[in-house]
mmCIF file of C-alpha atoms (C1' of nucleotides) in Angstrom:
data_model
loop_
_atom_site.group_PDB
_atom_site.id
_atom_site.type_symbol
_atom_site.label_atom_id
_atom_site.label_comp_id
_atom_site.label_asym_id
_atom_site.label_seq_id
_atom_site.Cartn_x
_atom_site.Cartn_y
_atom_site.Cartn_z
ATOM 1 C CA MET L 448 67.711 166.684 124.117
ATOM 2 C CA ILE L 449 71.281 167.900 124.515
ATOM 3 C CA GLU L 450 72.469 169.732 127.731
ATOM 4 C CA GLN L 451 76.908 170.177 126.982
ATOM 5 C CA SER L 452 77.294 174.172 128.325
ATOM 6 C CA ASP L 453 80.528 174.449 127.127
ATOM 7 C CA VAL L 454 79.308 173.471 123.185
ATOM 8 C CA ARG L 455 79.444 176.076 120.758
ATOM 9 C CA TRP L 456 76.300 174.882 118.700
ATOM 10 C CA LEU L 457 75.736 176.172 115.793
ATOM 11 C CA ASN L 458 74.129 179.356 114.365
ATOM 12 C CA ASP L 459 70.672 179.643 112.106
ATOM 13 C CA ARG L 460 73.020 180.616 109.228
ATOM 14 C CA GLU L 461 75.606 178.245 109.671
ATOM 15 C CA GLN L 462 73.061 175.255 110.526
ATOM 16 C CA LEU L 463 70.729 176.120 106.890
ATOM 17 C CA ALA L 464 74.374 175.719 105.429
ATOM 18 C CA TRP L 465 75.617 172.965 106.917
ATOM 19 C CA ARG L 466 71.995 171.109 105.801
ATOM 20 C CA ALA L 467 71.965 172.370 102.708
ATOM 21 C CA PHE L 468 75.784 171.497 101.610
ATOM 22 C CA LEU L 469 74.523 168.134 103.037
ATOM 23 C CA ASN L 470 71.751 167.753 101.053
ATOM 24 C CA MET L 471 72.913 169.235 97.976
ATOM 25 C CA HIS L 472 76.055 166.711 97.889
ATOM 26 C CA SER L 473 73.952 163.591 98.267
ATOM 27 C CA GLN L 474 71.236 165.032 95.576
ATOM 28 C CA LEU L 475 73.720 165.840 93.016
ATOM 29 C CA THR L 476 76.075 162.458 92.913
ATOM 30 C CA ALA L 477 72.913 160.389 92.942
ATOM 31 C CA ARG L 478 71.643 161.916 90.401
ATOM 32 C CA LEU L 479 75.143 162.010 88.658
ATOM 33 C CA ASN L 480 75.430 158.974 89.245
ATOM 34 C CA ARG L 481 71.312 157.864 87.946
ATOM 35 C CA GLU L 482 72.901 159.358 84.693
ATOM 36 C CA LEU L 483 75.381 158.175 84.382
ATOM 37 C CA GLN L 484 74.806 154.729 85.133
ATOM 38 C CA ASP L 485 71.577 154.829 82.933
ATOM 39 C CA GLY L 486 73.458 156.005 80.115
ATOM 40 C CA ALA L 487 76.662 154.969 79.810
ATOM 41 C CA GLY L 488 76.056 151.656 81.877
ATOM 42 C CA VAL L 489 79.126 152.881 84.584
ATOM 43 C CA SER L 490 79.531 154.655 87.930
ATOM 44 C CA ASN L 491 80.916 157.216 89.184
ATOM 45 C CA SER L 492 83.725 155.636 90.442
ATOM 46 C CA ASP L 493 84.302 153.717 87.374
ATOM 47 C CA TYR L 494 84.136 157.088 85.449
ATOM 48 C CA VAL L 495 86.758 158.859 88.363
ATOM 49 C CA VAL L 496 89.369 155.822 86.959
ATOM 50 C CA LEU L 497 88.684 155.537 83.573
ATOM 51 C CA VAL L 498 88.933 159.181 83.781
ATOM 52 C CA TRP L 499 92.262 158.688 85.264
ATOM 53 C CA LEU L 500 93.681 156.393 83.480
ATOM 54 C CA SER L 501 92.600 158.076 80.129
ATOM 55 C CA GLU L 502 94.958 161.029 81.463
ATOM 56 C CA HIS L 503 97.642 159.422 81.563
ATOM 57 C CA PRO L 504 97.980 158.217 78.799
ATOM 58 C CA ASP L 505 101.653 157.599 78.469
ATOM 59 C CA GLY L 506 103.126 154.358 79.729
ATOM 60 C CA PRO L 507 101.284 151.967 81.663
ATOM 61 C CA VAL L 508 100.302 152.676 85.591
ATOM 62 C CA ARG L 509 100.942 151.451 88.627
ATOM 63 C CA MET L 510 98.037 150.935 90.918
ATOM 64 C CA LEU L 511 100.051 153.064 93.158
ATOM 65 C CA GLU L 512 100.462 156.344 90.750
ATOM 66 C CA LEU L 513 96.528 155.654 90.620
ATOM 67 C CA ALA L 514 96.041 155.462 94.041
ATOM 68 C CA ARG L 515 98.286 158.727 95.050
ATOM 69 C CA GLY L 516 95.592 160.632 92.362
ATOM 70 C CA LEU L 517 92.445 159.388 93.293
ATOM 71 C CA GLN L 518 93.580 159.669 97.167
ATOM 72 C CA TRP L 519 92.053 156.883 97.258
ATOM 73 C CA GLU L 520 92.689 153.497 100.017
ATOM 74 C CA LYS L 521 95.050 150.672 98.078
ATOM 75 C CA SER L 522 92.463 148.360 99.711
ATOM 76 C CA ARG L 523 89.424 149.419 97.311
ATOM 77 C CA LEU L 524 91.412 150.928 95.315
ATOM 78 C CA SER L 525 91.996 147.325 94.248
ATOM 79 C CA HIS L 526 88.220 146.403 95.094
ATOM 80 C CA GLN L 527 87.096 148.310 92.908
ATOM 81 C CA LEU L 528 90.136 147.742 90.250
ATOM 82 C CA THR L 529 88.615 144.046 90.718
ATOM 83 C CA ARG L 530 85.129 145.115 89.846
ATOM 84 C CA MET L 531 86.278 147.564 86.643
ATOM 85 C CA THR L 532 88.105 143.980 85.063
ATOM 86 C CA ALA L 533 85.366 141.747 85.374
ATOM 87 C CA ARG L 534 83.523 144.548 83.612
ATOM 88 C CA GLY L 535 86.309 144.392 80.784
ATOM 89 C CA LEU L 536 86.778 148.154 81.282
ATOM 90 C CA ILE L 537 90.351 147.603 82.455
ATOM 91 C CA GLU L 538 92.887 145.243 82.646
ATOM 92 C CA ARG L 539 96.017 144.113 85.129
ATOM 93 C CA SER L 540 99.802 142.737 83.602
ATOM 94 C CA ASN L 541 102.546 142.395 85.030
ATOM 95 C CA CYS L 542 105.073 145.124 85.809
ATOM 96 C CA SER L 543 108.908 143.791 84.512
ATOM 97 C CA GLU L 544 110.657 145.842 86.640
ATOM 98 C CA ASP L 545 108.719 145.470 90.321
ATOM 99 C CA ARG L 546 106.984 141.422 90.832
ATOM 100 C CA ARG L 547 105.284 142.965 92.997
ATOM 101 C CA SER L 548 103.218 145.857 91.058
ATOM 102 C CA ALA L 549 100.546 145.634 88.684
ATOM 103 C CA PHE L 550 99.906 147.726 85.629
ATOM 104 C CA ILE L 551 96.391 149.222 84.486
ATOM 105 C CA VAL L 552 95.382 149.257 81.088
ATOM 106 C CA LEU L 553 92.231 150.497 79.311
ATOM 107 C CA THR L 554 90.479 148.234 77.465
ATOM 108 C CA PRO L 555 88.909 149.744 73.611
ATOM 109 C CA ALA L 556 86.002 148.644 75.791
ATOM 110 C CA GLY L 557 86.751 150.800 78.252
ATOM 111 C CA ARG L 558 87.906 153.595 76.610
ATOM 112 C CA ASP L 559 84.315 153.165 74.181
ATOM 113 C CA ILE L 560 82.578 153.808 77.679
ATOM 114 C CA LEU L 561 84.792 156.797 78.578
ATOM 115 C CA GLU L 562 83.897 158.259 75.308
ATOM 116 C CA THR L 563 79.359 157.661 75.852
ATOM 117 C CA ALA L 564 80.150 159.194 80.334
ATOM 118 C CA ALA L 565 81.947 162.343 79.509
ATOM 119 C CA PRO L 566 79.339 164.013 77.649
ATOM 120 C CA ILE L 567 76.302 162.701 80.335
ATOM 121 C CA HIS L 568 78.411 163.739 83.518
ATOM 122 C CA VAL L 569 80.008 167.748 82.723
ATOM 123 C CA ALA L 570 75.737 168.343 81.364
ATOM 124 C CA GLY L 571 74.614 167.011 84.207
ATOM 125 C CA VAL L 572 77.406 169.286 86.009
ATOM 126 C CA ARG L 573 76.900 171.610 84.256
ATOM 127 C CA ARG L 574 72.748 171.246 84.328
ATOM 128 C CA TYR L 575 72.813 171.885 87.962
ATOM 129 C CA LEU L 576 75.224 172.977 89.491
ATOM 130 C CA PHE L 577 77.705 175.671 86.995
ATOM 131 C CA ASP L 578 74.515 177.273 84.876
ATOM 132 C CA ALA L 579 73.030 178.014 88.011
ATOM 133 C CA LEU L 580 76.201 179.913 89.109
ATOM 134 C CA ASP L 581 78.297 183.253 88.530
ATOM 135 C CA PRO L 582 81.483 183.873 88.704
ATOM 136 C CA SER L 583 81.831 184.943 91.802
ATOM 137 C CA GLN L 584 79.444 182.281 93.067
ATOM 138 C CA VAL L 585 82.380 179.286 91.810
ATOM 139 C CA ASP L 586 85.697 181.052 92.519
ATOM 140 C CA ALA L 587 83.410 181.581 96.199
ATOM 141 C CA LEU L 588 82.775 177.992 96.134
ATOM 142 C CA HIS L 589 86.917 176.685 95.213
ATOM 143 C CA ALA L 590 87.623 179.295 98.192
ATOM 144 C CA ILE L 591 85.641 177.453 100.295
ATOM 145 C CA SER L 592 86.431 173.802 99.434
ATOM 146 C CA GLN L 593 89.690 174.423 98.972
ATOM 147 C CA GLY L 594 90.555 176.054 102.280
ATOM 148 C CA THR L 595 88.628 172.972 104.570
ATOM 149 C CA ILE L 596 90.896 170.761 102.191
ATOM 150 C CA ASP L 597 93.478 172.349 103.740
ATOM 151 C CA ARG L 598 92.542 172.625 107.179
ATOM 152 C CA LEU L 599 92.092 168.698 106.565
ATOM 153 C CA ALA L 600 95.475 168.041 105.505
ATOM 154 C CA PRO L 601 97.914 171.228 105.859
ATOM 155 C CA SER L 602 100.803 169.092 104.915
ATOM 156 C CA ALA L 603 99.884 167.273 101.316
ATOM 157 C CA SER L 604 98.325 169.504 98.786
ATOM 158 C CA ALA L 605 95.388 167.122 96.613
ATOM 159 C CA VAL L 606 95.752 166.708 93.731
ATOM 160 C CA SER L 607 92.293 165.672 91.491
ATOM 161 C CA THR L 608 89.894 162.823 93.277
ATOM 162 C CA THR L 609 87.252 163.086 91.182
ATOM 163 C CA ALA L 610 86.562 163.322 87.273
ATOM 164 C CA SER L 611 88.239 165.073 84.369
ATOM 165 C CA THR L 612 85.205 167.630 82.686
ATOM 166 C CA THR L 613 87.712 169.855 80.690
ATOM 167 C CA ARG L 614 88.969 168.503 76.891
ATOM 168 C CA PRO L 615 91.051 167.293 77.573
ATOM 169 C CA MET O 721 91.271 161.251 74.339
ATOM 170 C CA ILE O 722 87.025 162.650 73.981
ATOM 171 C CA GLU O 723 86.455 165.043 70.883
ATOM 172 C CA GLN O 724 83.001 165.313 70.860
ATOM 173 C CA SER O 725 82.598 169.007 69.504
ATOM 174 C CA ASP O 726 78.837 169.992 70.764
ATOM 175 C CA VAL O 727 79.522 169.585 74.275
ATOM 176 C CA ARG O 728 80.532 172.406 76.537
ATOM 177 C CA TRP O 729 83.176 171.292 78.619
ATOM 178 C CA LEU O 730 84.191 173.524 82.152
ATOM 179 C CA ASN O 731 86.069 176.816 81.870
ATOM 180 C CA ASP O 732 89.586 176.088 84.675
ATOM 181 C CA ARG O 733 87.824 178.316 86.802
ATOM 182 C CA GLU O 734 84.345 175.940 86.899
ATOM 183 C CA GLN O 735 86.894 172.740 86.940
ATOM 184 C CA LEU O 736 88.768 173.400 89.939
ATOM 185 C CA ALA O 737 85.891 174.620 91.686
ATOM 186 C CA TRP O 738 84.558 171.199 91.123
ATOM 187 C CA ARG O 739 87.223 168.986 91.929
ATOM 188 C CA ALA O 740 87.679 171.346 95.288
ATOM 189 C CA PHE O 741 84.716 170.523 95.792
ATOM 190 C CA LEU O 742 84.287 166.794 95.304
ATOM 191 C CA ASN O 743 87.855 166.186 97.866
ATOM 192 C CA MET O 744 86.561 168.892 100.576
ATOM 193 C CA HIS O 745 83.378 166.634 100.851
ATOM 194 C CA SER O 746 85.086 163.485 100.708
ATOM 195 C CA GLN O 747 87.481 164.359 102.841
ATOM 196 C CA LEU O 748 85.555 166.178 105.203
ATOM 197 C CA THR O 749 82.946 163.642 105.809
ATOM 198 C CA ALA O 750 85.278 160.829 106.308
ATOM 199 C CA ARG O 751 86.670 162.636 108.928
ATOM 200 C CA LEU O 752 84.207 163.472 110.901
ATOM 201 C CA ASN O 753 82.737 159.935 110.523
ATOM 202 C CA ARG O 754 85.974 159.448 111.776
ATOM 203 C CA GLU O 755 85.908 160.896 114.600
ATOM 204 C CA LEU O 756 82.060 160.358 115.330
ATOM 205 C CA GLN O 757 83.084 156.891 115.451
ATOM 206 C CA ASP O 758 86.077 156.525 117.647
ATOM 207 C CA GLY O 759 84.528 159.364 120.158
ATOM 208 C CA ALA O 760 81.036 157.715 120.404
ATOM 209 C CA GLY O 761 80.682 154.653 118.850
ATOM 210 C CA VAL O 762 78.010 155.139 116.160
ATOM 211 C CA SER O 763 78.216 155.850 112.159
ATOM 212 C CA ASN O 764 77.183 159.063 110.528
ATOM 213 C CA SER O 765 74.070 157.143 108.962
ATOM 214 C CA ASP O 766 73.759 156.195 113.045
ATOM 215 C CA TYR O 767 73.745 159.892 114.432
ATOM 216 C CA VAL O 768 71.228 161.263 112.253
ATOM 217 C CA VAL O 769 69.161 158.846 112.522
ATOM 218 C CA LEU O 770 69.598 159.374 116.082
ATOM 219 C CA VAL O 771 69.174 163.096 116.414
ATOM 220 C CA TRP O 772 66.206 162.973 114.128
ATOM 221 C CA LEU O 773 64.807 160.838 116.052
ATOM 222 C CA SER O 774 65.360 162.501 119.465
ATOM 223 C CA GLU O 775 64.232 165.896 117.719
ATOM 224 C CA HIS O 776 60.665 164.106 117.460
ATOM 225 C CA PRO O 777 59.883 163.693 121.062
ATOM 226 C CA ASP O 778 56.530 163.866 120.977
ATOM 227 C CA GLY O 779 54.287 160.793 120.775
ATOM 228 C CA PRO O 780 55.939 157.325 118.468
ATOM 229 C CA VAL O 781 57.489 157.618 115.105
ATOM 230 C CA ARG O 782 56.815 155.512 112.446
ATOM 231 C CA MET O 783 58.696 154.722 109.804
ATOM 232 C CA LEU O 784 58.242 156.697 106.617
ATOM 233 C CA GLU O 785 57.688 159.898 108.597
ATOM 234 C CA LEU O 786 61.471 159.692 108.971
ATOM 235 C CA ALA O 787 61.701 157.855 105.329
ATOM 236 C CA ARG O 788 60.779 161.416 104.203
ATOM 237 C CA GLY O 789 61.660 163.413 107.065
ATOM 238 C CA LEU O 790 65.474 162.475 106.029
ATOM 239 C CA GLN O 791 64.593 161.855 102.884
ATOM 240 C CA TRP O 792 66.405 158.358 102.312
ATOM 241 C CA GLU O 793 64.132 155.622 100.771
ATOM 242 C CA LYS O 794 62.140 153.255 102.526
ATOM 243 C CA SER O 795 64.018 149.768 101.879
ATOM 244 C CA ARG O 796 67.947 152.301 102.788
ATOM 245 C CA LEU O 797 66.188 153.208 106.283
ATOM 246 C CA SER O 798 64.931 149.646 106.480
ATOM 247 C CA HIS O 799 68.717 148.249 107.028
ATOM 248 C CA GLN O 800 69.459 151.174 108.599
ATOM 249 C CA LEU O 801 67.078 150.432 111.959
ATOM 250 C CA THR O 802 68.156 146.719 111.677
ATOM 251 C CA ARG O 803 71.425 147.330 111.624
ATOM 252 C CA MET O 804 70.706 150.627 114.975
ATOM 253 C CA THR O 805 68.817 147.709 116.329
ATOM 254 C CA ALA O 806 70.651 145.241 116.183
ATOM 255 C CA ARG O 807 73.099 147.769 118.551
ATOM 256 C CA GLY O 808 70.652 148.402 120.907
ATOM 257 C CA LEU O 809 70.477 152.040 119.825
ATOM 258 C CA ILE O 810 66.984 152.188 118.511
ATOM 259 C CA GLU O 811 63.470 149.432 119.279
ATOM 260 C CA ARG O 812 61.067 148.399 116.601
ATOM 261 C CA SER O 813 57.474 148.530 117.808
ATOM 262 C CA ASN O 814 54.269 147.050 116.609
ATOM 263 C CA CYS O 815 52.157 150.345 115.669
ATOM 264 C CA SER O 816 48.165 149.580 116.885
ATOM 265 C CA GLU O 817 46.519 152.137 115.229
ATOM 266 C CA ASP O 818 48.013 150.153 111.417
ATOM 267 C CA ARG O 819 48.854 146.748 111.743
ATOM 268 C CA ARG O 820 51.050 147.268 108.779
ATOM 269 C CA SER O 821 53.374 149.798 110.186
ATOM 270 C CA ALA O 822 56.499 150.224 112.484
ATOM 271 C CA PHE O 823 57.007 152.599 115.387
ATOM 272 C CA ILE O 824 60.151 153.425 116.475
ATOM 273 C CA VAL O 825 62.076 154.556 119.497
ATOM 274 C CA LEU O 826 65.199 155.541 120.981
ATOM 275 C CA THR O 827 66.564 153.542 124.053
ATOM 276 C CA PRO O 828 68.397 154.835 125.891
ATOM 277 C CA ALA O 829 70.980 154.077 125.367
ATOM 278 C CA GLY O 830 70.650 155.308 122.334
ATOM 279 C CA ARG O 831 69.897 158.556 123.220
ATOM 280 C CA ASP O 832 73.350 158.401 126.038
ATOM 281 C CA ILE O 833 75.302 157.753 122.766
ATOM 282 C CA LEU O 834 73.671 160.523 120.694
ATOM 283 C CA GLU O 835 74.868 163.144 123.676
ATOM 284 C CA THR O 836 78.101 161.676 123.123
ATOM 285 C CA ALA O 837 78.419 162.500 119.757
ATOM 286 C CA ALA O 838 76.201 165.448 119.204
ATOM 287 C CA PRO O 839 79.531 167.505 120.516
ATOM 288 C CA ILE O 840 82.057 165.798 119.166
ATOM 289 C CA HIS O 841 80.143 166.367 116.191
ATOM 290 C CA VAL O 842 79.639 169.958 115.766
ATOM 291 C CA ALA O 843 83.847 170.110 117.239
ATOM 292 C CA GLY O 844 84.506 169.270 113.872
ATOM 293 C CA VAL O 845 82.045 171.192 111.679
ATOM 294 C CA ARG O 846 83.280 173.751 113.713
ATOM 295 C CA ARG O 847 86.768 172.781 113.419
ATOM 296 C CA TYR O 848 86.583 172.593 110.161
ATOM 297 C CA LEU O 849 84.523 174.185 108.113
ATOM 298 C CA PHE O 850 82.879 177.154 109.756
ATOM 299 C CA ASP O 851 85.731 178.357 112.196
ATOM 300 C CA ALA O 852 87.153 179.154 108.776
ATOM 301 C CA LEU O 853 84.263 180.590 106.975
ATOM 302 C CA ASP O 854 83.322 184.315 107.365
ATOM 303 C CA PRO O 855 79.864 185.633 107.414
ATOM 304 C CA SER O 856 79.158 186.160 103.564
ATOM 305 C CA GLN O 857 81.351 182.893 102.548
ATOM 306 C CA VAL O 858 78.419 181.291 105.147
ATOM 307 C CA ASP O 859 75.343 182.012 103.108
ATOM 308 C CA ALA O 860 77.638 181.997 99.800
ATOM 309 C CA LEU O 861 77.851 178.423 100.946
ATOM 310 C CA HIS O 862 73.890 177.809 101.890
ATOM 311 C CA ALA O 863 72.837 179.720 98.644
ATOM 312 C CA ILE O 864 74.493 177.810 96.594
ATOM 313 C CA SER O 865 73.571 174.530 97.427
ATOM 314 C CA GLN O 866 69.392 175.784 97.710
ATOM 315 C CA GLY O 867 70.428 176.712 94.550
ATOM 316 C CA THR O 868 71.545 173.286 92.982
ATOM 317 C CA ILE O 869 68.971 171.994 95.295
ATOM 318 C CA ASP O 870 66.627 173.412 94.085
ATOM 319 C CA ARG O 871 67.493 172.359 90.386
ATOM 320 C CA LEU O 872 67.509 169.391 91.165
ATOM 321 C CA ALA O 873 63.721 168.542 92.693
ATOM 322 C CA PRO O 874 62.204 171.386 91.595
ATOM 323 C CA SER O 875 58.346 171.092 93.192
ATOM 324 C CA ALA O 876 59.310 169.498 96.690
ATOM 325 C CA SER O 877 61.495 171.712 99.424
ATOM 326 C CA ALA O 878 63.818 169.645 101.276
ATOM 327 C CA VAL O 879 63.382 169.544 104.939
ATOM 328 C CA SER O 880 66.695 168.077 106.501
ATOM 329 C CA THR O 881 68.492 165.520 105.646
ATOM 330 C CA THR O 882 71.511 165.551 107.622
ATOM 331 C CA ALA O 883 72.198 166.423 111.381
ATOM 332 C CA SER O 884 71.364 168.676 114.648
ATOM 333 C CA THR O 885 74.355 170.616 115.182
ATOM 334 C CA THR O 886 71.779 173.172 116.621
ATOM 335 C CA ARG O 887 71.180 173.010 120.943
ATOM 336 C CA PRO O 888 67.380 172.383 120.603
ATOM 337 C "C1'" DA S 827 31.034 142.058 101.687
ATOM 338 C "C1'" DC S 828 34.624 141.179 98.143
ATOM 339 C "C1'" DG S 829 38.601 141.642 95.236
ATOM 340 C "C1'" DA S 830 41.813 144.832 93.847
ATOM 341 C "C1'" DA S 831 44.279 148.744 93.599
ATOM 342 C "C1'" DT S 832 47.308 151.020 97.338
ATOM 343 C "C1'" DT S 833 50.763 150.841 100.784
ATOM 344 C "C1'" DA S 834 53.890 150.019 104.706
ATOM 345 C "C1'" DT S 835 57.705 147.428 105.484
ATOM 346 C "C1'" DG S 836 60.248 143.669 104.830
ATOM 347 C "C1'" DT S 837 64.413 140.403 102.247
ATOM 348 C "C1'" DG S 838 68.438 139.172 99.605
ATOM 349 C "C1'" DA S 839 71.464 140.224 95.572
ATOM 350 C "C1'" DC S 840 74.198 143.123 94.267
ATOM 351 C "C1'" DG S 841 78.236 147.152 94.008
ATOM 352 C "C1'" DT S 842 80.460 150.252 97.050
ATOM 353 C "C1'" DG S 843 83.696 151.883 101.388
ATOM 354 C "C1'" DT S 844 86.784 150.288 105.569
ATOM 355 C "C1'" DC S 845 89.964 148.076 108.817
ATOM 356 C "C1'" DA S 846 93.061 144.320 109.530
ATOM 357 C "C1'" DA S 847 95.392 141.124 108.178
ATOM 358 C "C1'" DC S 848 97.809 138.815 104.560
ATOM 359 C "C1'" DT S 849 100.891 137.286 100.143
ATOM 360 C "C1'" DA S 850 105.436 137.992 97.827
ATOM 361 C "C1'" DC S 851 108.536 140.777 96.543
ATOM 362 C "C1'" DG S 852 113.204 144.331 97.049
ATOM 363 C "C1'" DA S 853 116.107 146.656 99.692
ATOM 364 C "C1'" DT S 854 118.819 146.767 103.895
ATOM 365 C "C1'" DA S 855 121.848 146.209 107.445
ATOM 366 C "C1'" DG S 856 125.590 143.022 109.682
ATOM 367 C "C1'" DC C 461 124.514 135.958 102.356
ATOM 368 C "C1'" DT C 462 120.721 136.402 105.490
ATOM 369 C "C1'" DA C 463 117.985 138.350 108.369
ATOM 370 C "C1'" DT C 464 114.880 141.900 108.633
ATOM 371 C "C1'" DC C 465 112.399 145.766 107.293
ATOM 372 C "C1'" DG C 466 109.799 147.966 104.710
ATOM 373 C "C1'" DT C 467 106.461 147.877 100.312
ATOM 374 C "C1'" DA C 468 102.874 146.687 96.058
ATOM 375 C "C1'" DG C 469 98.495 144.625 96.176
ATOM 376 C "C1'" DT C 470 94.691 141.404 97.884
ATOM 377 C "C1'" DT C 471 91.425 139.308 101.040
ATOM 378 C "C1'" DG C 472 88.240 138.738 103.975
ATOM 379 C "C1'" DA C 473 85.030 140.174 106.779
ATOM 380 C "C1'" DC C 474 80.847 143.894 107.486
ATOM 381 C "C1'" DA C 475 78.983 148.027 106.933
ATOM 382 C "C1'" DC C 476 76.123 151.443 104.317
ATOM 383 C "C1'" DG C 477 72.754 152.320 99.816
ATOM 384 C "C1'" DT C 478 70.246 150.738 95.753
ATOM 385 C "C1'" DC C 479 67.522 148.278 93.327
ATOM 386 C "C1'" DA C 480 63.703 144.917 92.374
ATOM 387 C "C1'" DC C 481 60.631 141.809 94.562
ATOM 388 C "C1'" DA C 482 57.843 139.546 98.201
ATOM 389 C "C1'" DT C 483 54.700 140.520 102.571
ATOM 390 C "C1'" DA C 484 51.467 141.952 104.682
ATOM 391 C "C1'" DA C 485 47.403 145.092 106.222
ATOM 392 C "C1'" DT C 486 44.838 149.364 104.118
ATOM 393 C "C1'" DT C 487 41.262 151.139 101.443
ATOM 394 C "C1'" DC C 488 38.266 151.978 97.345
ATOM 395 C "C1'" DG C 489 34.740 150.225 94.100
ATOM 396 C "C1'" DT C 490 31.225 148.693 92.829
#
DNA sequence: ACGAATTATGTGACGTGTCAACTACGATAG
DNA sequence: CTATCGTAGTTGACACGTCACATAATTCGT
């Protein structure tokens, strides 16, 4: 249907890899999300925020720190925190130094839920992904991913948008 | 923070690969989506549907075919098609054989937009991903992805949730 | 043929993500 | 000191996805 002559279309191998990659990601995250929701009552987004907060227990955390750490837009984070507050996972408190800012703190309930969720999450990541990969594939996945990240954001290096799966 | 003793946490390499993978996917799809939106006025979801329809020009397409082909839930597809109809990209018409069903057809406007969008899409996929990968990495990505898909859905084999990047 | 399952699709509510505009505070120049 | 500019965060509108349920047509057993 499409006939532009100067377009470098993907070859068959690239095409297969691309479609498999997209399929894999959507199916994997859907499954992990469902297991987290069924087993711990939280979404993936909730979980990521809970993990980040639990990894920074020293002093109160400000929104901008969180937004930068997760590489989320501030309005996305604001909406997410509003929902999490409504669910009792976190609380917002006023920041004394800068009255524009807000501190985010984990509630005990949030911490409990995180401790339920983390093993579920890592078990899924293992079962569906890493248990099937040999070490060279793990490194290949890392190299491909990191290279692409660098191409997309040549300047800054990302820290961690994602969920913790190591023991603290 | 989390101390369950029987959980097999990810080791450092796995952790790096996992976080990079998630970061890479979110940044890559966000960029492709924005380029598609800016350059052709359609979202990624719109684009995927347009591609699928253009690849099946023989006779009218029924919703279930589309849903199965894209591996989308029916209600997701229904909502998407409602939005695309409102934007004039597709039309629904009644199916004579089975009056419950609906035929989906591409409008001329939809076809035009697809022909604008496709080169933009493939250019992004090339620039950000495949131009940086050597053939062995392409195959590695395919193997890792397909293996994971098979683990997630051991019975059925996925066809194509995703967008066309080969010349028809 | 009749009523019960099954199938194809639609709808409404809600959670999630993006964009643009807004409020409120802080910092800085004059 | 005040005008202005930038910063921290919120809000509202809308697109997207999922879930559960609704509606309507076909199929199937008897």
